Coordinates of C-alpha atoms in Angstrom, one line a residue:
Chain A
X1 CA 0.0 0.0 0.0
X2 CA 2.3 2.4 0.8
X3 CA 3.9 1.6 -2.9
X4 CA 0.9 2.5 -4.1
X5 CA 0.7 6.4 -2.1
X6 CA 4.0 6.7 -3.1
X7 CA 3.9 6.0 -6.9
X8 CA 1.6 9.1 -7.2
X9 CA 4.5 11.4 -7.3
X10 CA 6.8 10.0 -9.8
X11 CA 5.6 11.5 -13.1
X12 CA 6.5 8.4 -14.7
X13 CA 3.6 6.7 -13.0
X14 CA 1.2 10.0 -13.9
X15 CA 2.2 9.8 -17.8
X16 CA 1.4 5.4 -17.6
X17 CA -1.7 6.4 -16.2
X18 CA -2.7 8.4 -18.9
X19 CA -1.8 7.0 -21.8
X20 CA -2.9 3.0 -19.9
X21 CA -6.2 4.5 -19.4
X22 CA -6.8 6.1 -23.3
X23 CA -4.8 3.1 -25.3
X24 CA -7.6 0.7 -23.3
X25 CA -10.7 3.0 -24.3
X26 CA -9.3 3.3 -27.9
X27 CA -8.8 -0.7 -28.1
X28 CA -12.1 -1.6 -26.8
X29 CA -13.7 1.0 -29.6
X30 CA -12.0 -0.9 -32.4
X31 CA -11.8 -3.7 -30.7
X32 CA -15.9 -4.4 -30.7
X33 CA -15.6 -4.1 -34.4
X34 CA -12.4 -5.8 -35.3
X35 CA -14.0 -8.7 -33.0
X36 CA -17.5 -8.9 -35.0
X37 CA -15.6 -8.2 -38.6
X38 CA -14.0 -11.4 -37.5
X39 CA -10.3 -9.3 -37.7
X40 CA -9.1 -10.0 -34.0
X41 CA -5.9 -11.0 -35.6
X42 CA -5.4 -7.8 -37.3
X43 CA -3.8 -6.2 -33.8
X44 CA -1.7 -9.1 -33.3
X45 CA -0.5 -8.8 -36.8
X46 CA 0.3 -5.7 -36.5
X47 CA 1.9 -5.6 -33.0
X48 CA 4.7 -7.5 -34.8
X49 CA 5.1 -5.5 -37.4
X50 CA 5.7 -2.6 -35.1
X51 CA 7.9 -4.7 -33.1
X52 CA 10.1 -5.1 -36.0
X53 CA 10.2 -1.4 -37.2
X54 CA 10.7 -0.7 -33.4
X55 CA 14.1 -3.0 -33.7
X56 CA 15.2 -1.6 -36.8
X57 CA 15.0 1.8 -35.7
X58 CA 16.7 1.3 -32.6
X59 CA 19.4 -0.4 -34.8
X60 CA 20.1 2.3 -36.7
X61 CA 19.2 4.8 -34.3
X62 CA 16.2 6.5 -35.1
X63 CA 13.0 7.2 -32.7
X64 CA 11.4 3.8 -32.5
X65 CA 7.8 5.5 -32.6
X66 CA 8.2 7.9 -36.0
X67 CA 9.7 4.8 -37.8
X68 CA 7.2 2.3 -36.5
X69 CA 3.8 4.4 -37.2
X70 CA 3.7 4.8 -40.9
X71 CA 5.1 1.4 -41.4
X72 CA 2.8 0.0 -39.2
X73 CA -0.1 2.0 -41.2
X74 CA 0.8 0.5 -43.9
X75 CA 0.8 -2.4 -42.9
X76 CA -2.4 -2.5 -42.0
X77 CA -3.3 -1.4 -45.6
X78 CA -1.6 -4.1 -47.1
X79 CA -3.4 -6.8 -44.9
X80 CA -6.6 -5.0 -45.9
X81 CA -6.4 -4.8 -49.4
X82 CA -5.1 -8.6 -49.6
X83 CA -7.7 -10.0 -47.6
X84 CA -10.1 -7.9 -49.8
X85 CA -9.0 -9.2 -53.0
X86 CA -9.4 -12.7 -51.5
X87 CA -6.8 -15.0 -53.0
X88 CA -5.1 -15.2 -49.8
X89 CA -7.3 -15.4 -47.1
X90 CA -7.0 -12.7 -44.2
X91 CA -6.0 -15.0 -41.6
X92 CA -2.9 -16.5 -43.3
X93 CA -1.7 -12.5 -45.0
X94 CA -1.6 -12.1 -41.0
X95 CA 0.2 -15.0 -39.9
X96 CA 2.3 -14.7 -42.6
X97 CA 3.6 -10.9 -41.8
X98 CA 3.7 -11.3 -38.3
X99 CA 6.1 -13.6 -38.1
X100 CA 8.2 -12.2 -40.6
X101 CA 8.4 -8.9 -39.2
X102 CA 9.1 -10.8 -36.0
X103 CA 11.6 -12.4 -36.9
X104 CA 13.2 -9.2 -38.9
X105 CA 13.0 -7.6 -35.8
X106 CA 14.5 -10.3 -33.9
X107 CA 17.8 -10.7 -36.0
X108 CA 18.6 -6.8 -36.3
X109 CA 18.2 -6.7 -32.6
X110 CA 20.6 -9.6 -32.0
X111 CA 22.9 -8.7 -34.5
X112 CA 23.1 -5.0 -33.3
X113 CA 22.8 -4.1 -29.8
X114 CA 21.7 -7.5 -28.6
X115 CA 18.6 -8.1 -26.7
X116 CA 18.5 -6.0 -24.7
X117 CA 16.3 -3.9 -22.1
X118 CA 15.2 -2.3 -24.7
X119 CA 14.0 -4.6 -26.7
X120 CA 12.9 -6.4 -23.7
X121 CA 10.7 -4.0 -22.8
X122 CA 8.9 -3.3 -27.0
X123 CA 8.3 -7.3 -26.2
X124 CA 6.9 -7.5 -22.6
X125 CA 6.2 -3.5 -22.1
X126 CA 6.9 -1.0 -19.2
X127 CA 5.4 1.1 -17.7
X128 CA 8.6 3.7 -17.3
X129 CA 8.7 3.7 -20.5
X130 CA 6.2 6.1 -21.3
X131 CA 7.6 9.3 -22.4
X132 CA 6.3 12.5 -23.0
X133 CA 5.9 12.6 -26.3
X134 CA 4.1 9.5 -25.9
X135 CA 1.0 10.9 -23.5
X136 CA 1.2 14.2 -26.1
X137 CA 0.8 11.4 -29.3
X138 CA -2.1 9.2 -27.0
X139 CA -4.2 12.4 -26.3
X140 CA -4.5 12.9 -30.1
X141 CA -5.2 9.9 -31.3
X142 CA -7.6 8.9 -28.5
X143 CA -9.3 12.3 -29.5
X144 CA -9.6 11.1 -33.1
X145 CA -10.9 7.4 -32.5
X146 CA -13.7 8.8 -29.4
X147 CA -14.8 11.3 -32.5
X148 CA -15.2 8.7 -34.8
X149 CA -16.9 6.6 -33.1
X150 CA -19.6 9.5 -32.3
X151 CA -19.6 10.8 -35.9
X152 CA -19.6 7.1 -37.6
X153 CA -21.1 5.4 -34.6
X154 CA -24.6 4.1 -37.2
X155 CA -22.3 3.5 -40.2
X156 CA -20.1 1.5 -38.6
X157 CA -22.2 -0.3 -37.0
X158 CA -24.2 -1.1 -40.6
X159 CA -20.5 -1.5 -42.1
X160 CA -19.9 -4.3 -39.5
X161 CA -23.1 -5.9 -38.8
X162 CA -23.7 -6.3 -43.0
X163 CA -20.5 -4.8 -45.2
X164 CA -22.6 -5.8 -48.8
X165 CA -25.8 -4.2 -47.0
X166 CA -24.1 -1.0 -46.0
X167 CA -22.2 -0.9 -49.6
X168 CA -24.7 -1.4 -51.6
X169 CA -26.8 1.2 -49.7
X170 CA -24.3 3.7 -50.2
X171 CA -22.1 3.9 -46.8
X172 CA -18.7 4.2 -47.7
X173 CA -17.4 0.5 -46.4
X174 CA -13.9 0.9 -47.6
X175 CA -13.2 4.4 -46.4
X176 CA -14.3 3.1 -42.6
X177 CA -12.5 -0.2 -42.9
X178 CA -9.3 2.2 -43.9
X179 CA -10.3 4.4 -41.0
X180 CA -9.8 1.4 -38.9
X181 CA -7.1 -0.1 -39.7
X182 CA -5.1 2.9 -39.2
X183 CA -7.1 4.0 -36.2
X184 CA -5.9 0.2 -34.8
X185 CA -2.1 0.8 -36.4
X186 CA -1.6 4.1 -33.9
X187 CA -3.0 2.7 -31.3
X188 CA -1.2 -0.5 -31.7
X189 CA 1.9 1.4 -31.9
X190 CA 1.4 3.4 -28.9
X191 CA 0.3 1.0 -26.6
X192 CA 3.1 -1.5 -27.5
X193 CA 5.7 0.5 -25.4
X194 CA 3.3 -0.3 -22.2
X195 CA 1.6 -3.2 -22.7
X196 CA 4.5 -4.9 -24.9
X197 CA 4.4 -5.5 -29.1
X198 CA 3.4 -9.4 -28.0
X199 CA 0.7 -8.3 -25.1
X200 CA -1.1 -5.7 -26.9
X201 CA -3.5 -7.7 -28.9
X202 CA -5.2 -9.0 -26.0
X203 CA -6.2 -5.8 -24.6
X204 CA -8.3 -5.5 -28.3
X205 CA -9.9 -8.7 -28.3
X206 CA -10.4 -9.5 -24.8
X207 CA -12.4 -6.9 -23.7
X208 CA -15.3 -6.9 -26.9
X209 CA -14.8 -11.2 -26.1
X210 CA -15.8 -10.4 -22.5
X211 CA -18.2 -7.7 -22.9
X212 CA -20.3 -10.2 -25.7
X213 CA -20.7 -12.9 -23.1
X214 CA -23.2 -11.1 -21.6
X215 CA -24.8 -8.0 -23.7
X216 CA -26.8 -8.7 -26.5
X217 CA -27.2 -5.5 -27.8
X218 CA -24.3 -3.6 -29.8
X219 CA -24.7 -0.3 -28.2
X220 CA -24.3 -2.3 -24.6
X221 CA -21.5 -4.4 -26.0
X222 CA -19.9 -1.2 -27.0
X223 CA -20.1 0.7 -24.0
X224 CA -19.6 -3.0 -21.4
X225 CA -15.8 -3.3 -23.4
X226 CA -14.7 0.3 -22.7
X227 CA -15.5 0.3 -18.9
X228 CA -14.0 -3.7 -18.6
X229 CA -10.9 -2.3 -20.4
X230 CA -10.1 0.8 -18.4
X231 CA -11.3 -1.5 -15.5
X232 CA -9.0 -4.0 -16.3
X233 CA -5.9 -2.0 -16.7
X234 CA -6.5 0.3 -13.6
X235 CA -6.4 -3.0 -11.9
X236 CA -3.4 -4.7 -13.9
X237 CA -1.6 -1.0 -13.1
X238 CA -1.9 -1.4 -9.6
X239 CA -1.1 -5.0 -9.0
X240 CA 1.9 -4.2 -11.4
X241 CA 2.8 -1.6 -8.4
X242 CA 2.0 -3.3 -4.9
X243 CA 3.2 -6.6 -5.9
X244 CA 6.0 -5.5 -8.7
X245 CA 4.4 -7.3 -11.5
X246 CA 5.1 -6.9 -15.1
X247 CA 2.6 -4.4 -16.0
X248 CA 1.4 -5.6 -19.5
X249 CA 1.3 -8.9 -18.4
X250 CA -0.6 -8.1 -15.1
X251 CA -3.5 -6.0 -17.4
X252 CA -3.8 -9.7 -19.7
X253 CA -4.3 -11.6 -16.9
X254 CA -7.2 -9.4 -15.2
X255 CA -9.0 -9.1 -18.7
X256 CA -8.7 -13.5 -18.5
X257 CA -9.9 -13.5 -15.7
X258 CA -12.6 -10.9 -16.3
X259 CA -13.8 -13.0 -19.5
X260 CA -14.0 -16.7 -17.5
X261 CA -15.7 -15.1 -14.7
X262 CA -18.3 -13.4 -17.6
X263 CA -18.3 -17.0 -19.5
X264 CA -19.5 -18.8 -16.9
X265 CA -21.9 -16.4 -15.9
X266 CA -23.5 -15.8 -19.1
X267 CA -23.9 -19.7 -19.4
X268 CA -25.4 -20.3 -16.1
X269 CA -27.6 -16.9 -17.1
X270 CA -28.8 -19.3 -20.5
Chain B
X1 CA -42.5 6.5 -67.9
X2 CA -38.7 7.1 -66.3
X3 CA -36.3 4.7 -67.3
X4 CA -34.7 4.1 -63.7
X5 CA -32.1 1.1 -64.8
X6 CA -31.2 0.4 -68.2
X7 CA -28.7 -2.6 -68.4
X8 CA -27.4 -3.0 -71.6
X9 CA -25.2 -6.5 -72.9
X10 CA -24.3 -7.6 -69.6
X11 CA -22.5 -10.7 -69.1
X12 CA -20.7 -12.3 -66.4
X13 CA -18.3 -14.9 -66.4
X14 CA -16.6 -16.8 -63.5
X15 CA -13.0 -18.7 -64.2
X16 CA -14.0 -18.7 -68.1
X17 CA -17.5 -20.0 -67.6
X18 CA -20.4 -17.5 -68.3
X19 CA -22.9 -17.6 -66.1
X20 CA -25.1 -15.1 -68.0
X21 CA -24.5 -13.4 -71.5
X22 CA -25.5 -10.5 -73.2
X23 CA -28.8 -9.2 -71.1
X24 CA -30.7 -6.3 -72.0
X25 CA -33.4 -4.6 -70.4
X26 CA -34.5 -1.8 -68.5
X27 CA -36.7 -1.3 -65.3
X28 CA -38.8 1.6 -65.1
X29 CA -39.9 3.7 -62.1
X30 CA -42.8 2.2 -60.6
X31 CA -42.6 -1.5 -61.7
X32 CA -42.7 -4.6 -60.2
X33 CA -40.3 -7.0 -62.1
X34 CA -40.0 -10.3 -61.1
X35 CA -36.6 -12.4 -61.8
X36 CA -36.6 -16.5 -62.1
X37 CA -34.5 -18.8 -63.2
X38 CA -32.7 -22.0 -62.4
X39 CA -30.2 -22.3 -59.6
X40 CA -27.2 -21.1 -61.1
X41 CA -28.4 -19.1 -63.6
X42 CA -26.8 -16.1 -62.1
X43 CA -30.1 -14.2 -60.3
X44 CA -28.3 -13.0 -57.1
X45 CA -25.1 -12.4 -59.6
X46 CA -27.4 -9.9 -61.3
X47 CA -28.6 -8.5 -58.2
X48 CA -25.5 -7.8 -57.2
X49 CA -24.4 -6.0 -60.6
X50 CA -27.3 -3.9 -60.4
X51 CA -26.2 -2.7 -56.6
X52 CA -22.6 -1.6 -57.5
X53 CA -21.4 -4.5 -55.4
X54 CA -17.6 -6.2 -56.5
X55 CA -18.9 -7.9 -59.3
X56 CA -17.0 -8.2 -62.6
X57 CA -18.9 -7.9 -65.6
X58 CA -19.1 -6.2 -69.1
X59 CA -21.5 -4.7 -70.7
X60 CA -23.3 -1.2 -69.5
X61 CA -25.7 -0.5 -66.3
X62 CA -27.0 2.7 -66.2
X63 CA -28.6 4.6 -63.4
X64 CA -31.4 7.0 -64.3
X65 CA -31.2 9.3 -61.1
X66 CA -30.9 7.1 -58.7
X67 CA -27.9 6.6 -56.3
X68 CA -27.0 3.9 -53.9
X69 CA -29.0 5.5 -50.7
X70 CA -32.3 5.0 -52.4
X71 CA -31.4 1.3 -52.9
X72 CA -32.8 -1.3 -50.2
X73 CA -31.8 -4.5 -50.5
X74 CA -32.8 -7.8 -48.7
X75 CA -29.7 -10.4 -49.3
X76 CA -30.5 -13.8 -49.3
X77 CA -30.6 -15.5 -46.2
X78 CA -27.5 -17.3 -46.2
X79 CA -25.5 -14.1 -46.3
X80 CA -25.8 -12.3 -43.2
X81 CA -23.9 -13.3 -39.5
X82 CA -26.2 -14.9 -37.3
X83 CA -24.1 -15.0 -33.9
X84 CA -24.0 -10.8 -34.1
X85 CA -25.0 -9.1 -31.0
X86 CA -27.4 -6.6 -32.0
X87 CA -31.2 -5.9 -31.0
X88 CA -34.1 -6.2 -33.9
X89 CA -34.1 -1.7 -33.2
X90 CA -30.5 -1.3 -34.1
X91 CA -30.5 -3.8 -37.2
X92 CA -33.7 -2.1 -38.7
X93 CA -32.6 1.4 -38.2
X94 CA -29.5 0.5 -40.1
X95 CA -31.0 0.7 -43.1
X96 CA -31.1 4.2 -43.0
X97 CA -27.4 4.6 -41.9
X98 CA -26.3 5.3 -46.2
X99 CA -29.1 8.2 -45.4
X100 CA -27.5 12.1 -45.8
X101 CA -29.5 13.0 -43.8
X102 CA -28.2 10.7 -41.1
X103 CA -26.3 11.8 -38.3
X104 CA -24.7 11.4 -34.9
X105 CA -28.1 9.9 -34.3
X106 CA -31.1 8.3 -36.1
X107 CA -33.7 11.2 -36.2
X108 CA -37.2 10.7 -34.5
X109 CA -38.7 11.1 -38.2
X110 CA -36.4 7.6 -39.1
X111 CA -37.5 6.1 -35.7
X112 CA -40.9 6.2 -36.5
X113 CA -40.8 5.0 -39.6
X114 CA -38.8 1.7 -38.7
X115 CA -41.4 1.0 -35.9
X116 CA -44.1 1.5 -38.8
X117 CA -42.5 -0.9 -40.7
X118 CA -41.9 -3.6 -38.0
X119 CA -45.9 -3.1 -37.1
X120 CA -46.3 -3.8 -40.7
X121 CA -44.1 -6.9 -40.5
X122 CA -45.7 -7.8 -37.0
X123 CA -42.0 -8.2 -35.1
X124 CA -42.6 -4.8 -33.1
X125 CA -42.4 -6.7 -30.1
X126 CA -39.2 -8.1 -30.7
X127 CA -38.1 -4.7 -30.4
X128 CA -35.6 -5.3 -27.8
X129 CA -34.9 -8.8 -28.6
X130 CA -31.6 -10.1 -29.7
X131 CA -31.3 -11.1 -33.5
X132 CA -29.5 -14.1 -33.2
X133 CA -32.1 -15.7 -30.7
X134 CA -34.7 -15.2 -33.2
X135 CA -36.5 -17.9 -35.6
X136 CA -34.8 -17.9 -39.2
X137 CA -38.6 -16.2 -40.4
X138 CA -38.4 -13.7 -37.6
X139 CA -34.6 -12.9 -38.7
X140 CA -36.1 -12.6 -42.2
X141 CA -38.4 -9.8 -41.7
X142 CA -36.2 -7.7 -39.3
X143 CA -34.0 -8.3 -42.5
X144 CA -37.0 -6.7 -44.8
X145 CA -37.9 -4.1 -42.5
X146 CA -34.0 -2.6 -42.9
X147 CA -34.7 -3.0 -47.3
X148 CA -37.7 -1.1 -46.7
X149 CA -35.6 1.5 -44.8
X150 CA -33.3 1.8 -47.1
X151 CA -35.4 2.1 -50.3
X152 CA -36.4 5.1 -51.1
X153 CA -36.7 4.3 -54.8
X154 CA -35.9 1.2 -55.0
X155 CA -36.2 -2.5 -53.3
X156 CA -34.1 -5.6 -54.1
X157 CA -35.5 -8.7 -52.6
X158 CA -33.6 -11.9 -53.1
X159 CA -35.8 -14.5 -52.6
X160 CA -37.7 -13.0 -49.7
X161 CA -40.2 -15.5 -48.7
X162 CA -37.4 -18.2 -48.0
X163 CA -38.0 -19.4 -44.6
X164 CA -41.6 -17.5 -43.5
X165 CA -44.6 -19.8 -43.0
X166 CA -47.7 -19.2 -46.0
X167 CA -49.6 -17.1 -44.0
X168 CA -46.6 -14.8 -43.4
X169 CA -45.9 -14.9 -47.0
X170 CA -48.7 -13.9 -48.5
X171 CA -48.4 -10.9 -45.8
X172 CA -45.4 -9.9 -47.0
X173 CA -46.5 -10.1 -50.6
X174 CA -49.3 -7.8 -49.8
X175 CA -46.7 -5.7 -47.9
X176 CA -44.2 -5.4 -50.8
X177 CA -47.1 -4.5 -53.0
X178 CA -48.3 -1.7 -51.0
X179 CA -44.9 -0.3 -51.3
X180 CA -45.3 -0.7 -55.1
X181 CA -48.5 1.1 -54.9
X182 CA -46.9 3.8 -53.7
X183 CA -44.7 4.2 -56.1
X184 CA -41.2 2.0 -54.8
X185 CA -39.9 0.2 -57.7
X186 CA -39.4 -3.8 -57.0
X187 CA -36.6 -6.3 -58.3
X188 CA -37.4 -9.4 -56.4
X189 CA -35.6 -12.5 -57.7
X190 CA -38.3 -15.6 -56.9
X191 CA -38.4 -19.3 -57.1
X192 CA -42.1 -19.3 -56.3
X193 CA -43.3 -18.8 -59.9
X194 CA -47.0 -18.9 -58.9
X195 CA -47.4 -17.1 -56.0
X196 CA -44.4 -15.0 -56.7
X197 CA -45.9 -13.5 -59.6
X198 CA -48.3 -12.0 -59.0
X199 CA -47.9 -8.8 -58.5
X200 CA -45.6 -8.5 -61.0
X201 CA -45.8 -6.7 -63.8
X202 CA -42.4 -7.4 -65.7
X203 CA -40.8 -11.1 -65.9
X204 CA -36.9 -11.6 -66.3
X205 CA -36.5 -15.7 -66.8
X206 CA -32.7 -16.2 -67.5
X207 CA -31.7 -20.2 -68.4
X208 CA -29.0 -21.0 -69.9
X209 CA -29.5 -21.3 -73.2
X210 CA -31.0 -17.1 -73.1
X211 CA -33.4 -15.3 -71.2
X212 CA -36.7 -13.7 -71.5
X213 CA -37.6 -9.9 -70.3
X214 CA -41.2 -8.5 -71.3
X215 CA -45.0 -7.9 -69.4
X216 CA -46.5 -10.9 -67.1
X217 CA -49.1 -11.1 -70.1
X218 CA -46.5 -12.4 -72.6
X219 CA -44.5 -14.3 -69.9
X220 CA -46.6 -16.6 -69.2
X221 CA -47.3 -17.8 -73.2
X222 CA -43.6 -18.6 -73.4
X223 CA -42.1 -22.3 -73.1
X224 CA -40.5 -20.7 -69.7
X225 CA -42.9 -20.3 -67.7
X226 CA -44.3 -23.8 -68.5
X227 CA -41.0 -25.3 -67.6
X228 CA -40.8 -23.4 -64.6
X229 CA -44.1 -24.3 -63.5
X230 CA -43.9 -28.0 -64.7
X231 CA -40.3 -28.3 -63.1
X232 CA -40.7 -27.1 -59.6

């Protein structure tokens, strides 16, 4: 406990705070559609890719983030456009990425400044690594995704429910799925330096998993995710501080446990 | 009369093999056109020209002042998720979401008019309900009460009364009628020859070996309508 009183006056615990609490909201958003579009993978997929951009740059000494956003955007284009032109299926254009830019990542790393902290902490996140810049960065794009989801909230909901529907009706499917993608890209990228490049998936899929257990409606589904998310990672934040636990790791666990305890009740609820 | 759709030589082809060749025809504002066919004779592939959808094709469509949100559509049932959390509310009100006139949230003018609708199609009081825990004919007409919010102009129906007991499809015949009355041209792709027809007022029968477009009067003299009522 008294870790916990203490924390409040390092600035580095202020800034995790922050940007922990807006990367959640903004996952759970795009989460609930990535989830129903059947594209959970797309955040894992793209969590390696920023990984790898993330090595490179620190290889050849560059800011990790600059380099890692616009390749991770696109990215996230490229998995989009093959897995709308349909000769390889969406699934495998993700495995198949991931891994590579994985193991890009890895070998640069090794064969340049070794594995270490650093590179540790893109994996497995930190929470003292959030800088500045970073909270700055997060405020802006969490801005950007909480508008869109006002502005777009019926069009996206017609564009994931029934794409052909909403096409052929006349809502712009492929601008929103864009919108997405690189709405899921930044926040990828911004939340890998917390929550780690191999963590940060889970904190997209979980909460819409969790939240679908028991809501039946979208609008509830919507709204359940966000408050499970920032639940679960004010939660994972402070177990990460009283019992020194890796913070990223901690946040997972709490959203498991979250979506078991929600599993079994919505089934004895049936 | 205003021509609203005029396709002209329209063919489609998958991996070499044509499904349909060379169709020409138009639909004007205010008619009821029936499609049939055989399975496989490329009905929904039509469908799908005619709504812009990714379809490749040759040949012309062309739109006579009409544009995509004054287009409802009802896909056939195989085609939309069934495990989607959503209430029968939010999945009719959807159909207005290609709407201008749509914004941050569906107006009260909108609202109204999907609760008309679902009176109409008698699922009002599955207002609140789930989709996914509903019948396959329930799921159906929360599926036609989104067309008919989307069509202004125009309503696609692919093969609407699949699933929907007789009682509830002569309803909804009587339904998509009243529409027509009222001046919403209908494309409605049908296996149900008899029944299906009835309204209509223009046939499209597509078989391989050519097709047929013309009035219900002339229709029905032609060797197509005899195999289609002798074959089913």
């Amino acid at each position: 406990m008294e870790n916990l009183l203490s924390v409040f006056s390092y600035s580095f615990f202020w800034r995790a705070l922050i940007v922990g609490v807006l990367v959640s909201l903004c996952a759970a958003l795009l989460g609930v559609n990535l989830v129903l579009k059947r594209y959970s993978m797309l955040g894992d997929g793209l969590s390696h890719v920023a990984f790898g951009a993330a090595a490179v740059a620190l290889a050849v000494g560059a800011a990790p983030l600059k380099v890692a956003v616009p390749v991770v955007v696109i990215a996230a284009f490229l998995l989009l456009r093959i897995s709308e032109n349909g000769k390889i299926k969406g699934d495998a254009a993700i495995a198949v990425v991931s891994s590579s830019a994985l193991a890009i990542g890895v070998i640069v790393a090794t064969m340049t400044t070794g594995m270490n902290t650093d590179i540790n902490n893109y994996m497995f996140g930190s929470i003292l690594a959030v800088s500045k810049e970073d909270v700055v960065f997060t405020v802006i794009i969490a801005v950007a995704v909480i508008l869109m989801y006002l502005l777009f909230y019926n069009r996206l909901f017609a564009a994931t429910f029934d794409e052909n529907f909403a096409a052929a009706t006349g809502v712009k499917v492929k601008l929103y799925n864009c919108l997405l993608a690189v709405l899921t890209a930044v926040t990828v990228v911004i939340g890998m330096r917390m929550m780690g490049a191999l963590l940060i998936s889970s904190i997209i899929t979980f909460p819409a998993l969790s939240s679908m257990r028991v809501c039946r409606k979208y609008r509830s589904v919507t709204v359940v995710s966000v408050i499970i998310s920032v639940f679960s990672f004010l939660t994972g934040l402070f177990l990460s501080v009283c019992y020194d636990m890796p913070a990223g790791a901690s946040v997972v666990v709490v959203n498991l446990i979250i979506f078991l305890v929600l599993s079994f009740s919505g089934r004895i609820r049936k | 009369m205003k021509t609203l759709i005029e396709v002209e030589n329209l063919s489609v082809a998958f991996e070499g093999n044509a499904v349909f060749k060379n169709l020409n025809f138009k639909i004007n504002e205010g008619d009821y056109l029936c499609i049939a066919g055989e399975n496989g004779s490329g009905k929904t592939t039509l469908m799908k020209c005619i709504l812009g959808l990714d379809v490749k094709y040759s040949g012309a469509i062309k739109y006579g002042g009409i544009t995509k949100n004054s287009i409802g559509w009802l896909p056939q049932r195989s085609e939309t998720k069934r495990d989607f959390p959503a209430s029968v509310f939010e999945i009719v009100l959807s159909g207005f979401a290609g709407k201008k006139e749509t914004g941050l949230f569906y107006s009260s003018k909108q609202k109204k008019q999907a609760l008309n609708y679902m009176e109409t199609m008698e699922i009002s009081g599955l207002k609140n309900r789930c989709f996914s825990s509903l019948s396959g004919g329930q799921q159906q007409r929360v599926l036609l009460c989104r067309a008919l919010c989307a069509a202004d102009r125009v309503l696609l129906l692919d093969e609407p009364v699949t699933g929907l007991d007789s009682s509830a499809v002569n309803e909804l015949y009587t339904a998509i009628q009243r529409l027509n009355k009222s001046g919403i041209t209908v494309i409605m792709i049908t296996h149900d020859i008899c029944s299906g027809l009835k309204y209509a007022n223009k046939v499209l029968h597509i078989s391989e070996g050519g097709y047929f477009f013309g009035e219900k009067s002339e229709y029905i003299l032609t060797e197509y309508y005899k195999k289609a009522q002798g074959g089913i």
